[in-house]
mmCIF file of C-alpha atoms in Angstrom:
data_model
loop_
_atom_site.group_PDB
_atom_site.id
_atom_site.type_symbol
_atom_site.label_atom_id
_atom_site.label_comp_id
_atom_site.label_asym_id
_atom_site.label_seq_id
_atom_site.Cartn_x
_atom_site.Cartn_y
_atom_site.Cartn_z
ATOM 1 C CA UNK G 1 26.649 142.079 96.169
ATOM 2 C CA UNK G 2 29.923 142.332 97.776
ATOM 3 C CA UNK G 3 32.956 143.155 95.229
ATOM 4 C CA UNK G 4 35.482 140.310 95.235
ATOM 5 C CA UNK G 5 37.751 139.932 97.962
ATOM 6 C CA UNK G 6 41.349 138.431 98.099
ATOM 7 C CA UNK G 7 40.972 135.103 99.630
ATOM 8 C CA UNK G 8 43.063 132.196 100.419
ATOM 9 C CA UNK G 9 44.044 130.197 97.037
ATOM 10 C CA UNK G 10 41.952 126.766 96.875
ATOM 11 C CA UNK G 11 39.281 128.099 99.094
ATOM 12 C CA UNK G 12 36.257 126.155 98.548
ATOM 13 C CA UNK G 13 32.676 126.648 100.218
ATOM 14 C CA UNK G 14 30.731 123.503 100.359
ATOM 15 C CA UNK G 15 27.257 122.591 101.650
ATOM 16 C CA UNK G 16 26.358 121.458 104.951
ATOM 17 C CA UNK G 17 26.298 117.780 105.782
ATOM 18 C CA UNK G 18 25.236 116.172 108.655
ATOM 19 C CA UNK G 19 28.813 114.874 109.503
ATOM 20 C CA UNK G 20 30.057 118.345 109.652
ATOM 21 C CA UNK G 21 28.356 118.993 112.936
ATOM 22 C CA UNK G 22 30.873 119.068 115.193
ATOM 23 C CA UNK G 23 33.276 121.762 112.582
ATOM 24 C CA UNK G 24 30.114 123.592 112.362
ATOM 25 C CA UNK G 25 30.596 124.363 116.415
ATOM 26 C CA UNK G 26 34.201 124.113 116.528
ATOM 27 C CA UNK G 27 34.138 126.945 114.332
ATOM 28 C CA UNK G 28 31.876 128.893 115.875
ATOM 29 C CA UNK G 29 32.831 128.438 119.564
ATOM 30 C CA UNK G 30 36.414 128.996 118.539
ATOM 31 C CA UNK G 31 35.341 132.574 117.052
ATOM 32 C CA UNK G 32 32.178 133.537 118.989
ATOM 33 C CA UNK G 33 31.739 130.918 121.621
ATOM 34 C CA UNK G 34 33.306 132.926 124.827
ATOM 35 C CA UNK G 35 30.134 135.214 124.510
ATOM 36 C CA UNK G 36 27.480 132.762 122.121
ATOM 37 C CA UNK G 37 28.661 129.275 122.907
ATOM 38 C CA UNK G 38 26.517 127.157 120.203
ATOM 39 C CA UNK G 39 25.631 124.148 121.346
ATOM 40 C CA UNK G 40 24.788 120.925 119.187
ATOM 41 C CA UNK G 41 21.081 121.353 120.136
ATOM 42 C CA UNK G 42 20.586 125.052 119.477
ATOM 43 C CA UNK G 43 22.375 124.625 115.469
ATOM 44 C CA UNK G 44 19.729 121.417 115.531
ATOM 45 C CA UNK G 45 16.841 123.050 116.238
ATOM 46 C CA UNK G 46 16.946 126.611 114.723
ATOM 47 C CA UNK G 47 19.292 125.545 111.653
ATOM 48 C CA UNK G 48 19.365 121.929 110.556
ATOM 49 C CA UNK G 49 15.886 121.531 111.759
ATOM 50 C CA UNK G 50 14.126 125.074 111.289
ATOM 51 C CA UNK G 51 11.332 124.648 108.627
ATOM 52 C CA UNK G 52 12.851 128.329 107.265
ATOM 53 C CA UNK G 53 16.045 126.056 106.513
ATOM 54 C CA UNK G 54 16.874 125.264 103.186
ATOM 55 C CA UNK G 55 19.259 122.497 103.312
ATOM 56 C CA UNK G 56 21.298 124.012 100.259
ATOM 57 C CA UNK G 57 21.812 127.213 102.333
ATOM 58 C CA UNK G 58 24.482 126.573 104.773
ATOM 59 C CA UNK G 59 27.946 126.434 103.894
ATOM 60 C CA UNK G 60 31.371 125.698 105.149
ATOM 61 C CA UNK G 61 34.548 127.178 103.970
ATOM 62 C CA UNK G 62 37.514 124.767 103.707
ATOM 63 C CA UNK G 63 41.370 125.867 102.900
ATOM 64 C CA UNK G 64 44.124 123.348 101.449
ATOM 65 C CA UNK G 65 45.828 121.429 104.300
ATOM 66 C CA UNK G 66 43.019 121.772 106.992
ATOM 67 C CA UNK G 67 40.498 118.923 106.900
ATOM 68 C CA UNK G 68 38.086 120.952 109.191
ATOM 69 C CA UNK G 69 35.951 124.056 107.915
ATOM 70 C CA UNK G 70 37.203 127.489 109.182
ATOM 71 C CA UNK G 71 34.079 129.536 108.658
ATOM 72 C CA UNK G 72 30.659 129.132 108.383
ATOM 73 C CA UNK G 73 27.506 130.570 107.214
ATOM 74 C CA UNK G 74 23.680 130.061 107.732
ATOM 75 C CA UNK G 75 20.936 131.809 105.139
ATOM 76 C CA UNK G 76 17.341 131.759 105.868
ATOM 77 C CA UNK G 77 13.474 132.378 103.799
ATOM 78 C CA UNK G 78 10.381 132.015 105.296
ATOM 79 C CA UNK G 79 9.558 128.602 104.119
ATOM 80 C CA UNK G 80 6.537 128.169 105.781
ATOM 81 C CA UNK G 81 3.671 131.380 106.755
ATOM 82 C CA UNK G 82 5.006 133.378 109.674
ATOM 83 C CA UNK G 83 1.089 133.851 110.953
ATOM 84 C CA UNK G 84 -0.815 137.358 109.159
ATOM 85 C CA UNK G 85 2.533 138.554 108.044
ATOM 86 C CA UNK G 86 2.591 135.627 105.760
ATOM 87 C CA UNK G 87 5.639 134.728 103.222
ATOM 88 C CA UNK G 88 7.298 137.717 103.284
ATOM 89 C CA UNK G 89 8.814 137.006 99.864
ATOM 90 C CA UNK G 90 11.259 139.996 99.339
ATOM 91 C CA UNK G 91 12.812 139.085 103.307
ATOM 92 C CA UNK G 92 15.724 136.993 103.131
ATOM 93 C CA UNK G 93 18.216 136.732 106.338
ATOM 94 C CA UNK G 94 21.777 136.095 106.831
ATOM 95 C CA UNK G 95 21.251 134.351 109.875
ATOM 96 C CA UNK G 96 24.694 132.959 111.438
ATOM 97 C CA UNK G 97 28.511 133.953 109.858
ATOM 98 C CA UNK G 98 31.474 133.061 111.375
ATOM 99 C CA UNK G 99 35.346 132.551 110.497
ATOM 100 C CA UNK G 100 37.908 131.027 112.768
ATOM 101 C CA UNK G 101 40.275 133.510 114.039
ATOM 102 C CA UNK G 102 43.169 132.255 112.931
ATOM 103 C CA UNK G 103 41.870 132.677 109.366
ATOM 104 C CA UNK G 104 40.363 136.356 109.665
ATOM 105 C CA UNK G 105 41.070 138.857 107.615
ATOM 106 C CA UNK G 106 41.659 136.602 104.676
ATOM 107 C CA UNK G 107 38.259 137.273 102.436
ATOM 108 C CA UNK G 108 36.803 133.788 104.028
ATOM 109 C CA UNK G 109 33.455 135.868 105.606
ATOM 110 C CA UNK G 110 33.330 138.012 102.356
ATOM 111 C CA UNK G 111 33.640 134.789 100.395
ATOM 112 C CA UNK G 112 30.801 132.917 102.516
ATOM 113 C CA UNK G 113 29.190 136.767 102.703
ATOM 114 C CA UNK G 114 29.038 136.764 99.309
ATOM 115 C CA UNK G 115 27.288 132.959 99.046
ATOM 116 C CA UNK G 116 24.824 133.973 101.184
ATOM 117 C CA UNK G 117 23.893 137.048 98.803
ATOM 118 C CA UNK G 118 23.606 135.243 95.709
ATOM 119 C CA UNK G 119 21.595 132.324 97.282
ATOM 120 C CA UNK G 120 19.226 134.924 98.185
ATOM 121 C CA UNK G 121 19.407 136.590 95.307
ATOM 122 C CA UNK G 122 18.474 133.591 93.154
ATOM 123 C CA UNK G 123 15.651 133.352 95.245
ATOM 124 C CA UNK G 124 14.691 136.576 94.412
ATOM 125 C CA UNK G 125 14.843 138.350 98.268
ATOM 126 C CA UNK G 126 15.327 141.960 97.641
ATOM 127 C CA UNK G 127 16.002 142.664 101.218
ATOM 128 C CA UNK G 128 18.614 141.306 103.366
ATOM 129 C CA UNK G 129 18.534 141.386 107.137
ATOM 130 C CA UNK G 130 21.040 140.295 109.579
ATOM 131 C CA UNK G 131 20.049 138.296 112.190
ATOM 132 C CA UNK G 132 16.396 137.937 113.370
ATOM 133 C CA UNK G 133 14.967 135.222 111.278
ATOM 134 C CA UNK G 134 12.259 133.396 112.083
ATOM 135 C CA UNK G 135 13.516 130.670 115.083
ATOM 136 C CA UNK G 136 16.991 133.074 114.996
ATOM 137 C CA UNK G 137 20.232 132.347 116.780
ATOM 138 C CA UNK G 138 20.562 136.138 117.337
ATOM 139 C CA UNK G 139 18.221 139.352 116.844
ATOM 140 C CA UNK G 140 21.369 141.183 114.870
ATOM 141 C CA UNK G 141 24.952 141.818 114.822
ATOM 142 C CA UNK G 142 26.740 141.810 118.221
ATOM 143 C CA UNK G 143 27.727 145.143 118.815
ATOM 144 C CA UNK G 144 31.613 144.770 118.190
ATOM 145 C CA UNK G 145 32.897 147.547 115.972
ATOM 146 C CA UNK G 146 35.354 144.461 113.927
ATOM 147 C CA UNK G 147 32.090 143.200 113.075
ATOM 148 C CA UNK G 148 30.257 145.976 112.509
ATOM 149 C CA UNK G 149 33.067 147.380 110.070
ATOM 150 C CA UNK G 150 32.910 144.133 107.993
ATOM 151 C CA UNK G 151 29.201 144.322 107.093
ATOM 152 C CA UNK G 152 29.069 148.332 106.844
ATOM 153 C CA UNK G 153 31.917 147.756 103.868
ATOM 154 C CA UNK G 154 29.605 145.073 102.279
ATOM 155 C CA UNK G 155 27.472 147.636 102.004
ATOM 156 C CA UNK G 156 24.642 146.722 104.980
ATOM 157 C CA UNK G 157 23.338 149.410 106.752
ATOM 158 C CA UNK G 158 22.573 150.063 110.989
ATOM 159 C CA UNK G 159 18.898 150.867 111.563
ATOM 160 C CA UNK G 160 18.174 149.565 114.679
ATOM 161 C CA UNK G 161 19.679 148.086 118.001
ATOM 162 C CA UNK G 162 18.015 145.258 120.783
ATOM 163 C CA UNK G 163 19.697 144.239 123.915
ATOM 164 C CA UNK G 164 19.504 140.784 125.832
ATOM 165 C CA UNK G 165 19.019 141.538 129.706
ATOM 166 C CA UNK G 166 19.013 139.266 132.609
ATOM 167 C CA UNK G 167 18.888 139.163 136.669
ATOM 168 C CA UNK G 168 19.657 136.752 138.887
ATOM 169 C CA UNK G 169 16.613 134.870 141.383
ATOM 170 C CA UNK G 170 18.228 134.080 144.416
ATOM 171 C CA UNK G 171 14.716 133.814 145.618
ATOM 172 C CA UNK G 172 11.123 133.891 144.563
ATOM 173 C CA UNK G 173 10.779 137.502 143.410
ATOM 174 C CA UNK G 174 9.240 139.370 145.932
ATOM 175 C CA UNK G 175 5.494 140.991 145.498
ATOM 176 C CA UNK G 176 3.909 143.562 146.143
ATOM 177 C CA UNK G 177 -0.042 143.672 147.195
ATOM 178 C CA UNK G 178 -1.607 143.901 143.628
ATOM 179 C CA UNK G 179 -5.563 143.018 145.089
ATOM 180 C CA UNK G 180 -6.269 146.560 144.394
ATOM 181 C CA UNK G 181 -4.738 146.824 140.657
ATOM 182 C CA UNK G 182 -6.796 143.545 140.495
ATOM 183 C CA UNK G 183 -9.862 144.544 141.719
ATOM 184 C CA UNK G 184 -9.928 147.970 139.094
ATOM 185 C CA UNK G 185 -8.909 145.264 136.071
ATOM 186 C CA UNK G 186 -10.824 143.084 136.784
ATOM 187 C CA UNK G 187 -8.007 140.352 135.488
ATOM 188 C CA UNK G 188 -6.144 137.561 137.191
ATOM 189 C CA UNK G 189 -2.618 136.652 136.498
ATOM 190 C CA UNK G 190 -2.115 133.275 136.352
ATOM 191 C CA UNK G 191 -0.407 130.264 134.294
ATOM 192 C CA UNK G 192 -2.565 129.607 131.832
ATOM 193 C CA UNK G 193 -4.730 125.950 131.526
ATOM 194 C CA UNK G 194 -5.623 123.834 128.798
ATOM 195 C CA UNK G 195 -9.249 125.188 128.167
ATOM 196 C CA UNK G 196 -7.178 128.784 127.998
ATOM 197 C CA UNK G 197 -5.844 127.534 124.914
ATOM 198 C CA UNK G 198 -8.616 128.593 122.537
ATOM 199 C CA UNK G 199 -8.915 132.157 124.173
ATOM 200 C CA UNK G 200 -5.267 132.409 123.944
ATOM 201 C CA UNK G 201 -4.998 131.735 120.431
ATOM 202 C CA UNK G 202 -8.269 134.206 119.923
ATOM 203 C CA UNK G 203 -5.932 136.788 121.149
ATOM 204 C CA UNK G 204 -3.340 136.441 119.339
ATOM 205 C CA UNK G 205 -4.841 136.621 116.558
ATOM 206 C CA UNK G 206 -6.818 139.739 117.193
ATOM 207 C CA UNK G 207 -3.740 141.798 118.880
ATOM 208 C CA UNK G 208 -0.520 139.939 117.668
ATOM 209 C CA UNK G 209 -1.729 137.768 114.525
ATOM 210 C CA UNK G 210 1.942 138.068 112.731
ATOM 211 C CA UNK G 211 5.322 136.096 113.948
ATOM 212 C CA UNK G 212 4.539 136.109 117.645
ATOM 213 C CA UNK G 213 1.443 134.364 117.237
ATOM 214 C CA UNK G 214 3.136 131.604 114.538
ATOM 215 C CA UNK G 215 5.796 131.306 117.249
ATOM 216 C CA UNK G 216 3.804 130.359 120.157
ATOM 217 C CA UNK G 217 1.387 128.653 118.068
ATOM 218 C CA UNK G 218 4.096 126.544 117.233
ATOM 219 C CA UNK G 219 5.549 126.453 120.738
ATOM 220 C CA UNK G 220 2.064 124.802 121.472
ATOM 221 C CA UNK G 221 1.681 122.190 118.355
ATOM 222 C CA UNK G 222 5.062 121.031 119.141
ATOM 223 C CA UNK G 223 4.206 120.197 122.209
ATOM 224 C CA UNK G 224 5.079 123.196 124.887
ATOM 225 C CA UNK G 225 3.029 123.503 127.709
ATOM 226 C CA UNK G 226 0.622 126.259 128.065
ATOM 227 C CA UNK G 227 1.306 125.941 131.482
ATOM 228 C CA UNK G 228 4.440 128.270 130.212
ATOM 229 C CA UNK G 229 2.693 130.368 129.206
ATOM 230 C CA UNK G 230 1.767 133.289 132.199
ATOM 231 C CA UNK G 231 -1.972 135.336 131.600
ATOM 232 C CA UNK G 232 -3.208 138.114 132.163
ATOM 233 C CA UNK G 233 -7.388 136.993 131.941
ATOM 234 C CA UNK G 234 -10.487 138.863 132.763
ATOM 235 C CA UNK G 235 -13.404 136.124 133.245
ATOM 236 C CA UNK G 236 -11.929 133.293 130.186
ATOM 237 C CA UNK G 237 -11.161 136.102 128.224
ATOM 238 C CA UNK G 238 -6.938 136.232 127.801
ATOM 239 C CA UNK G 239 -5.987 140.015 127.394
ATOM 240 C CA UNK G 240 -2.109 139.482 127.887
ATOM 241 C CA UNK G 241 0.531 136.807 127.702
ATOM 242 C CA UNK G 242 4.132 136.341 129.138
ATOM 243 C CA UNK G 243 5.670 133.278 127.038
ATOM 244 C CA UNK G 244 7.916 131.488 129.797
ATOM 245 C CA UNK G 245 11.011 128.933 129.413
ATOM 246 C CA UNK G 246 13.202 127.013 131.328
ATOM 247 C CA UNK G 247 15.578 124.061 131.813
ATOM 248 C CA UNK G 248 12.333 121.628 131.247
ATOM 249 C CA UNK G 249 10.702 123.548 128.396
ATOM 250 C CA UNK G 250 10.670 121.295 124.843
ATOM 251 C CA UNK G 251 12.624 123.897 123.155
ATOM 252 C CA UNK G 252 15.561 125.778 123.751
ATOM 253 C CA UNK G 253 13.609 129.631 123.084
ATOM 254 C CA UNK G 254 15.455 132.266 122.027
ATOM 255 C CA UNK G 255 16.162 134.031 125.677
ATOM 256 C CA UNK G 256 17.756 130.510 126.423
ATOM 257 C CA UNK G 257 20.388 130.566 123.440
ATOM 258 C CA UNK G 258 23.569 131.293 124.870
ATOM 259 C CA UNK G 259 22.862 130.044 128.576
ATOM 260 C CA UNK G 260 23.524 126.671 128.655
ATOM 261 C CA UNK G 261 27.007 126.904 130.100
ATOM 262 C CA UNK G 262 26.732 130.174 132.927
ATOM 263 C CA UNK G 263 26.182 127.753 135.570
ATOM 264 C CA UNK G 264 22.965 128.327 136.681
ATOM 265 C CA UNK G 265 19.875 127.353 135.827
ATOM 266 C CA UNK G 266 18.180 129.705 133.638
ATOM 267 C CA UNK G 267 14.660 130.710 132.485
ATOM 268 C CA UNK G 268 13.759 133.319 130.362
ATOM 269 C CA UNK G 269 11.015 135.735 129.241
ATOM 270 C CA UNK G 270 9.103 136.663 125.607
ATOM 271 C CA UNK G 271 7.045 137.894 124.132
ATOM 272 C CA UNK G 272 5.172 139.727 126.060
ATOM 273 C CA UNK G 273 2.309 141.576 125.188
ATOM 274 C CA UNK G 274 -0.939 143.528 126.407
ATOM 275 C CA UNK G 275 -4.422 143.877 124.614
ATOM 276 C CA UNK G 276 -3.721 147.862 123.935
ATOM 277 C CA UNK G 277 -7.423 148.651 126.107
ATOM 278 C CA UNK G 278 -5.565 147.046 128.873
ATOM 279 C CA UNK G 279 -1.769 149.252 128.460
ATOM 280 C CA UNK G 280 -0.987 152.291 131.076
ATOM 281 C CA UNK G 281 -2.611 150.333 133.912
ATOM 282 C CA UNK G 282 0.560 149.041 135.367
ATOM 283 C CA UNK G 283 -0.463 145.305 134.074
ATOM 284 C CA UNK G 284 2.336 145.110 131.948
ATOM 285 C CA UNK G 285 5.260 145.510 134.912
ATOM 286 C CA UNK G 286 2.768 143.129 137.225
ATOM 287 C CA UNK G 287 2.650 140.575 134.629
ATOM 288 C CA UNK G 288 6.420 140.594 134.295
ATOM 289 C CA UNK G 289 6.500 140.373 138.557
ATOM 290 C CA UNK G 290 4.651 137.005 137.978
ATOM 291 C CA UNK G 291 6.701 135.614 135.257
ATOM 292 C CA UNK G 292 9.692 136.408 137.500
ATOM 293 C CA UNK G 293 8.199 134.473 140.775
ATOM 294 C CA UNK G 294 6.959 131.733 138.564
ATOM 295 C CA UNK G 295 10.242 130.724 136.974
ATOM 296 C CA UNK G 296 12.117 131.348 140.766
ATOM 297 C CA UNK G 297 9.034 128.453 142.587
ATOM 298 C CA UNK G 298 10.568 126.117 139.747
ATOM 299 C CA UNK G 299 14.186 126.667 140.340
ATOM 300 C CA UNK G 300 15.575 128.888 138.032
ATOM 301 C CA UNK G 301 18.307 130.995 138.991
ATOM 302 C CA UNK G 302 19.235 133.238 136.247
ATOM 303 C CA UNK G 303 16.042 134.669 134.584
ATOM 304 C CA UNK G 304 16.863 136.250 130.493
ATOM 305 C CA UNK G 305 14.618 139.091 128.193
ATOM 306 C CA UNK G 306 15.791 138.865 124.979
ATOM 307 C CA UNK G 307 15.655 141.518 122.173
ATOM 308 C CA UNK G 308 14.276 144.101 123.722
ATOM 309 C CA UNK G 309 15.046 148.090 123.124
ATOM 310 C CA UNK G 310 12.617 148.376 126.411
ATOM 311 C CA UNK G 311 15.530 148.791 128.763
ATOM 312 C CA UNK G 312 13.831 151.119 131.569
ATOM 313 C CA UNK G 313 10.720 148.872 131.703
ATOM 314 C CA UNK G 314 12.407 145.419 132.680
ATOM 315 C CA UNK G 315 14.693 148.024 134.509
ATOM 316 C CA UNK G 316 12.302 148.454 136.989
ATOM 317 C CA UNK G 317 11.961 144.803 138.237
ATOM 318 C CA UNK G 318 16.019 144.662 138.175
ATOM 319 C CA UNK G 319 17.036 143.640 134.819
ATOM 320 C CA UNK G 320 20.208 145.135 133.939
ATOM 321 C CA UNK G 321 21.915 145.292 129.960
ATOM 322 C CA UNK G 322 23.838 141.662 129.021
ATOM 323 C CA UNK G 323 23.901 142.283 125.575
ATOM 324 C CA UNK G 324 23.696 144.902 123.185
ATOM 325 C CA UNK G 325 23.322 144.192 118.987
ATOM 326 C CA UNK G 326 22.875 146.062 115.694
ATOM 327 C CA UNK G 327 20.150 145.570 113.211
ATOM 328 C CA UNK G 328 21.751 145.688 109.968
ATOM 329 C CA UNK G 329 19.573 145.353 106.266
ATOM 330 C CA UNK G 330 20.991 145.695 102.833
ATOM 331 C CA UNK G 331 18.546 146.499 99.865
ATOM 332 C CA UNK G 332 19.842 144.516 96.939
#
């Protein structure tokens, strides 16, 4: 727990209601929003209406004299199994924090910091991770050394950093004459169909049975397409996946978060994963060549990998650093 700071007299943190929508991006965009812009669809689907969302664990901090909140703060359990990895009941997540900037500095996000903490506490989460969570707005803390400071005083330790990377499609991505790769593999690359579903699944639960197969399990169940999702198949048998969005996709995924106002039409990329028999072949970067061309043939012009510490691999098919975070954890 975080020792007491020196806040604002009368500050008050209240739960979440649905008419506090619009403070709950007005905040946000005010502090983060030149670099995250949150937009009402993104805080509806991976916090109001995330299953891991427990409606008692978002908060608003109001001052005396302002009607409107000037920070904000999302917490997050698994509330539902994340695939083999299960409940995960020590894991709790601090999964969005922000303070306007005309109020930092005042003990409002060690105040809403603090919140967070005992929520998770109560609920007996011995482990606190920033950023992340299951259906996350972001895989940790932006790598700004103000925000960095504030969470190393409270006592959360760096273990880790991802990176968001992107490159532009001004045309389908051009390829290269794979028939021989092919031909030694033995695989086609392809979107996969319907009847791929089954083998799909079958995969995922032999090679990636923990959050990657929940998450495009429940990419599918919702109602995705598996037509976004690009295969790597040897006869019906699936022996890699590239999970694929775009402007059209029933979901904002998480490559997509902070995209929606670039001005162009973006797609992104993840997971993306090989049956380990089928790694060091040079499937991997041909799999990723397909994605690419895929998502340029339906008009995307911008195409995003998020979280990724794999920096020389998308490298090679011209994705270049956007974003670079920390992963931050706190044993309680």
């Amino acid at each position: 727990m975080i020792g007491r700071a020196r806040t604002i007299p009368g500050l008050r943190l209240v739960a979440y209601r649905p008419s506090m929508l619009q403070q709950v991006l007005n905040v946000w965009n005010a502090a983060l929003g030149e670099r995250f812009p949150l937009s009402r669809e993104l805080f509806l689907q991976n916090g109001v209406r995330d299953p891991h969302v427990d409606p008692k664990a978002c908060w608003l901090a109001k001052v005396p004299g302002r009607p409107d909140a000037v920070g904000l703060c999302l917490a997050k359990i698994v509330r539902e199994p994340l695939g083999a990895d299960g409940w995960l009941p020590q894991q709790g997540w601090v999964s969005l924090l922000a303070v306007h900037p005309t109020y930092q500095r005042r003990g409002i996000g060690a105040a809403l910091l603090a919140r967070a903490e005992q929520y998770l506490g109560a609920q007996r989460r011995d482990m606190i991770t920033l950023g992340g969570d299951p259906n996350h707005f972001l895989p940790g803390v932006p790598a700004d050394e103000g925000a960095l400071a504030f969470f190393r005083t409270a006592g959360y330790v760096f273990v880790g950093d991802a990176y968001d990377l992107r490159r532009t499609v001004s045309r389908p991505a051009a390829m290269v004459d794979d028939r021989a790769l092919y031909a030694e593999s033995g695989v086609a690359i392809r979107p996969l169909d319907p009847e791929d579903k089954a083998h799909l699944l079958t995969f995922l639960d032999e090679v990636f049975p923990g959050r990657w197969r929940y998450t495009v399990g429940r990419f599918l169940c919702e109602g995705g397409s598996i037509g976004d999702i690009m295969g790597v198949v040897r006869t019906k048998q699936v022996v890699g996946f590239a999970q694929l969005f775009h402007p059209g996709s029933p979901r904002i995924g998480p490559s997509l978060n902070w995209t929606w106002d670039t001005g162009r039409r973006a797609g992104g990329i993840g997971p993306i994963g090989l049956d380990p028999s089928f790694r060091g072949r040079g499937l991997g970067l041909m799999l990723l060549r397909h994605a690419v061309r895929h998502l340029a043939q339906i008009g995307v012009e911008e195409v995003v990998v998020d979280w990724t510490s794999l920096i020389d691999f998308y490298g090679r098919l011209g994705f270049s650093l956007w974003r670079h975070y920390r992963q931050g954890e706190k044993r309680m």
